[in-house]
mmCIF file of C-alpha atoms in Angstrom:
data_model
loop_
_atom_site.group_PDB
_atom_site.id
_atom_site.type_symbol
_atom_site.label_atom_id
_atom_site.label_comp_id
_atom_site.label_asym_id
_atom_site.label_seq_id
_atom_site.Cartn_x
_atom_site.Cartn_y
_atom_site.Cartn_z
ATOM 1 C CA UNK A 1 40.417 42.516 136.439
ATOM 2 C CA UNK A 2 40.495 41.418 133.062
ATOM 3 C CA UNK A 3 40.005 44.937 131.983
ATOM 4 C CA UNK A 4 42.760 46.774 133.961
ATOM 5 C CA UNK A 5 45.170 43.598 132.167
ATOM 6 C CA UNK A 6 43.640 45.497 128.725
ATOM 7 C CA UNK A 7 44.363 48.596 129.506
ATOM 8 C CA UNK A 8 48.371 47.452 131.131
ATOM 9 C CA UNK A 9 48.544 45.274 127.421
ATOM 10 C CA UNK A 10 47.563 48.074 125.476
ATOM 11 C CA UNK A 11 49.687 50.999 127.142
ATOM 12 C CA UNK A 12 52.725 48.383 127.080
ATOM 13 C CA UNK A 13 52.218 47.835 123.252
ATOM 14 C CA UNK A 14 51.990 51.637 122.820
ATOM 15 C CA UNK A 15 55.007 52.200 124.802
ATOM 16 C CA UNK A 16 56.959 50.043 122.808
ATOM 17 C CA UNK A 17 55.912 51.155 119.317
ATOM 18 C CA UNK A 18 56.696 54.845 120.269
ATOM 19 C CA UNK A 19 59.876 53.539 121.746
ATOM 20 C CA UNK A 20 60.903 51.672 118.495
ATOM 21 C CA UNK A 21 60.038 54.599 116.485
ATOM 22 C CA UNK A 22 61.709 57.074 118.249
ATOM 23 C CA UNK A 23 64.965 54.721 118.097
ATOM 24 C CA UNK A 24 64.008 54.462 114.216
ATOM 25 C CA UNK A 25 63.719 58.512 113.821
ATOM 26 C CA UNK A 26 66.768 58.820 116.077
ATOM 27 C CA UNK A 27 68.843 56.518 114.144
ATOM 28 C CA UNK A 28 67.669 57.929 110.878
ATOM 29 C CA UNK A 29 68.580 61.519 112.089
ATOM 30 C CA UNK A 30 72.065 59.968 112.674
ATOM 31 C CA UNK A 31 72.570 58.464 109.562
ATOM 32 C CA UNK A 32 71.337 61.907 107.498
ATOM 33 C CA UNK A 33 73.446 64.032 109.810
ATOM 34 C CA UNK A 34 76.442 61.992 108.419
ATOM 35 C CA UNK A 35 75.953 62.789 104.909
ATOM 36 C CA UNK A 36 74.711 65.975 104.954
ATOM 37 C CA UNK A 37 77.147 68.302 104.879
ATOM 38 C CA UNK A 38 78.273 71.150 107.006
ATOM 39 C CA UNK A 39 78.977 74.152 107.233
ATOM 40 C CA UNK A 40 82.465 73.944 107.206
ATOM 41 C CA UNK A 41 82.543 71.475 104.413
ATOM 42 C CA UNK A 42 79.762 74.130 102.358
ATOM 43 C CA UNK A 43 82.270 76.714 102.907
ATOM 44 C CA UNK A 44 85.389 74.926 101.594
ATOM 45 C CA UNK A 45 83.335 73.362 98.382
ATOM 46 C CA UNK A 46 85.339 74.932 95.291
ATOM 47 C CA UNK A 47 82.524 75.811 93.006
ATOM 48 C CA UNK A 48 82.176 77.342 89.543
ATOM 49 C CA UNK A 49 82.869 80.394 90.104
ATOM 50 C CA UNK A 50 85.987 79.321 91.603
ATOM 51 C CA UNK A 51 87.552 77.736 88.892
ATOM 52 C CA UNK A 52 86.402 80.858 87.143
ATOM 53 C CA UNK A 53 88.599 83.340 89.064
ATOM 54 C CA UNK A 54 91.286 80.984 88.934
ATOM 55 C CA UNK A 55 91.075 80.836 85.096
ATOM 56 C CA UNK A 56 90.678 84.266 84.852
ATOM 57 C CA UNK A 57 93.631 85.300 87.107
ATOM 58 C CA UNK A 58 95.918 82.583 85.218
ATOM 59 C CA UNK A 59 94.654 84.750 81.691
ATOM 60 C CA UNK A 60 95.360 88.029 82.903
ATOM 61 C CA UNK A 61 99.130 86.538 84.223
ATOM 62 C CA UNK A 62 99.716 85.381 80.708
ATOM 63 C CA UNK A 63 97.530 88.366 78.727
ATOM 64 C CA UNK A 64 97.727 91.378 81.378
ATOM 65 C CA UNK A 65 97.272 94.029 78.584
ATOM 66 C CA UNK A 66 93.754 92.408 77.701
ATOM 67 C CA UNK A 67 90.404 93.273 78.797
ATOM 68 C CA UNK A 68 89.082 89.895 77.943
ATOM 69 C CA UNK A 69 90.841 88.760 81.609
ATOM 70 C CA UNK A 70 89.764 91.206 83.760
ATOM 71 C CA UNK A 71 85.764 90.891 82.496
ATOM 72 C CA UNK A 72 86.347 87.125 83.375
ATOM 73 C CA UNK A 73 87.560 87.690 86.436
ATOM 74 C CA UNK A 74 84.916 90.568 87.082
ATOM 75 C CA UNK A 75 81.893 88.223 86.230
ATOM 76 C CA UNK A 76 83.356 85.425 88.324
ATOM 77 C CA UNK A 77 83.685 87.655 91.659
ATOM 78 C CA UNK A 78 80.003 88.964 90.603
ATOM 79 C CA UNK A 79 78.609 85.180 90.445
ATOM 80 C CA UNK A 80 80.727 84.505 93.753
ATOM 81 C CA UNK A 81 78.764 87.553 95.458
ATOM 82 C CA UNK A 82 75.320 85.795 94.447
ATOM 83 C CA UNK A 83 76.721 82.115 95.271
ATOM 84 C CA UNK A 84 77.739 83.597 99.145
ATOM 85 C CA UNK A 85 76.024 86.750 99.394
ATOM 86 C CA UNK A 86 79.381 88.181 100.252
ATOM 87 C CA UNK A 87 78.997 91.443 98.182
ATOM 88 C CA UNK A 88 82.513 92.605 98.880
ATOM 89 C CA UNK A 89 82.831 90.094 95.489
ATOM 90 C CA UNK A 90 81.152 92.771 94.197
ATOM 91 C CA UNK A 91 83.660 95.197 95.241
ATOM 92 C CA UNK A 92 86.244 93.595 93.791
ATOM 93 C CA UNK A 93 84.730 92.976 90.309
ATOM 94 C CA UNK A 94 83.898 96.971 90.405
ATOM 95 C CA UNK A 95 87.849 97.305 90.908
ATOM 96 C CA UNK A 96 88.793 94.754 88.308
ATOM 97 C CA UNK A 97 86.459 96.281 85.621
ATOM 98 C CA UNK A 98 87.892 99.949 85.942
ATOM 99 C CA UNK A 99 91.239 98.111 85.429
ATOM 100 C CA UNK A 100 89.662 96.707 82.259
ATOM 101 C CA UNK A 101 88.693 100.128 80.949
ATOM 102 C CA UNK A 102 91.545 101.500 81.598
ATOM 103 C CA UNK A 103 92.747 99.049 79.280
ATOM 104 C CA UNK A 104 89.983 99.584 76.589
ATOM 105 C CA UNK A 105 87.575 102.105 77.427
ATOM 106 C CA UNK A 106 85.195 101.388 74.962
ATOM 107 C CA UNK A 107 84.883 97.130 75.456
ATOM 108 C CA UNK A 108 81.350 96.785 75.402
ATOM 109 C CA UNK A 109 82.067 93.820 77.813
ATOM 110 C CA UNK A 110 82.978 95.568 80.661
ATOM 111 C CA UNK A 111 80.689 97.802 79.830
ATOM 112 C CA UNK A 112 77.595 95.392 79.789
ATOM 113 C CA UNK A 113 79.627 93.566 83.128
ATOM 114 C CA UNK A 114 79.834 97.000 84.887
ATOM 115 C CA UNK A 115 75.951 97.941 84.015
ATOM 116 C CA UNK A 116 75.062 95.007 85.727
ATOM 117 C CA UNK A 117 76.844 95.985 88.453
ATOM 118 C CA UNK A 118 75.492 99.103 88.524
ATOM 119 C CA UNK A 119 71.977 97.036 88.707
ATOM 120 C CA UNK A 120 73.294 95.389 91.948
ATOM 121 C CA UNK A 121 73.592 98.344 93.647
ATOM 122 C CA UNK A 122 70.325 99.400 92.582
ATOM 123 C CA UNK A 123 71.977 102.351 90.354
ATOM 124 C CA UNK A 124 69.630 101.908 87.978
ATOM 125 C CA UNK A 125 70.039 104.955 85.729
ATOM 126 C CA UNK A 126 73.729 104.580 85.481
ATOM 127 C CA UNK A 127 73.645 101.541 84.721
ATOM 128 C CA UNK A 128 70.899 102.430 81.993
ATOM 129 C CA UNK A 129 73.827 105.340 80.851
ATOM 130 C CA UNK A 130 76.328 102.388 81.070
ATOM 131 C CA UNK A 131 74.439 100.249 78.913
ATOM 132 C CA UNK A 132 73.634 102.712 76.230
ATOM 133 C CA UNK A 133 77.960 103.583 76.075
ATOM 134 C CA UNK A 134 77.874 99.925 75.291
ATOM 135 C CA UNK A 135 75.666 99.552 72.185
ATOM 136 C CA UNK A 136 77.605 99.328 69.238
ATOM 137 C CA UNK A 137 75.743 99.835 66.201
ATOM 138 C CA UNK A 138 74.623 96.282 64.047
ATOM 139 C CA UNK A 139 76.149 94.446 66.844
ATOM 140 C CA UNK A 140 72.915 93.156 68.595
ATOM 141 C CA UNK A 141 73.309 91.885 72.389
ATOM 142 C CA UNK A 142 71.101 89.703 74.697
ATOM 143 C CA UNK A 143 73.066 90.662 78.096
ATOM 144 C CA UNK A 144 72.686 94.417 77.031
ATOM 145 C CA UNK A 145 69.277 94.445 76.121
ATOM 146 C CA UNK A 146 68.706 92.404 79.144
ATOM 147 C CA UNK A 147 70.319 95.211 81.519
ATOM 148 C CA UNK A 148 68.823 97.902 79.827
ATOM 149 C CA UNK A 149 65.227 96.291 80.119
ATOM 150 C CA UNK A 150 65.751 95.699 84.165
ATOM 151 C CA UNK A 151 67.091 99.332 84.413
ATOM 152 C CA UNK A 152 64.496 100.859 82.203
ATOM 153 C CA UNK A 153 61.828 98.392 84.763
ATOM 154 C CA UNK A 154 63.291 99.870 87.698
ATOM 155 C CA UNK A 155 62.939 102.884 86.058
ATOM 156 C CA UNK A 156 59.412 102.582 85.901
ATOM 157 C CA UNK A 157 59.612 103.300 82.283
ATOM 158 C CA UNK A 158 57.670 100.623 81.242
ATOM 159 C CA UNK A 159 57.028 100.885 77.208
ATOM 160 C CA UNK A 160 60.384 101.950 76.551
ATOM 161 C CA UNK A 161 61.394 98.970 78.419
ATOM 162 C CA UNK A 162 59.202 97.130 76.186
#
């Protein structure tokens, strides 16, 4: 007798420690859900690239004969692609950079911005052609050397990427 009142004891206490810590993970599940945030909420967050586009489009209101507006705006819908993975950014920072050139077809900017773009599409030799329009002689350039490097990579042409 005295061991089927064990066995009841012990299968009561382990009943009611699994029941008080599923309340515990329940109510802790409840609490997190609270403050993490949603979708909705993830979708609506204004982030830096945000208040990039809207700086750029205020600059090319006040300045619309200057490149310097448009590459803004270009690199901001090309960091808003990566942030989402919306690449229809990218389509719009390919239609803002032609505007640019047409402006100044020789800002090594836009060139540089469009050669990366060129490396998101996995155009690799134009954007290595791209890049190359963009050197400008004693002017040295981290972001261009950088795009040529991943094109020449892609390329396969290792030493010259070297």
């Amino acid at each position: 007798m005295s061991k089927k009142i064990f066995v009841l004891s012990a299968a009561l206490v382990l009943a009611t420690v699994l029941s008080v810590a599923g309340i515990r993970a329940l109510s802790n599940h409840e609490s997190n859900s609270v403050s993490t945030p949603t979708m909705e909420s993830l979708n609506t967050r204004v982030t830096a690239a945000d208040r990039q586009i809207q700086m750029a489009e205020a600059r090319i209101k006040n300045f619309p004969t200057s490149p310097h507006g448009y590459n803004l705006l270009a690199g901001a819908y090309m960091q808003k692609a990566r942030e989402t993975g919306d690449f229809g950014f990218n389509a719009r920072a390919e239609m803002i950079l032609n505007r640019s050139l047409e402006i100044a077809p020789d800002d090594s900017s836009a060139l540089i911005l469009r050669a990366n773009l060129l490396l998101n599409y996995h155009r690799f030799r134009e954007a290595l052609e791209e890049a190359k329009r963009a050197q400008v002689p004693g002017r040295e350039s981290p972001d261009l050397y950088g795009v040529m490097t991943d094109a020449l990579v892609e390329l396969g042409d290792y030493p010259a990427a070297v």
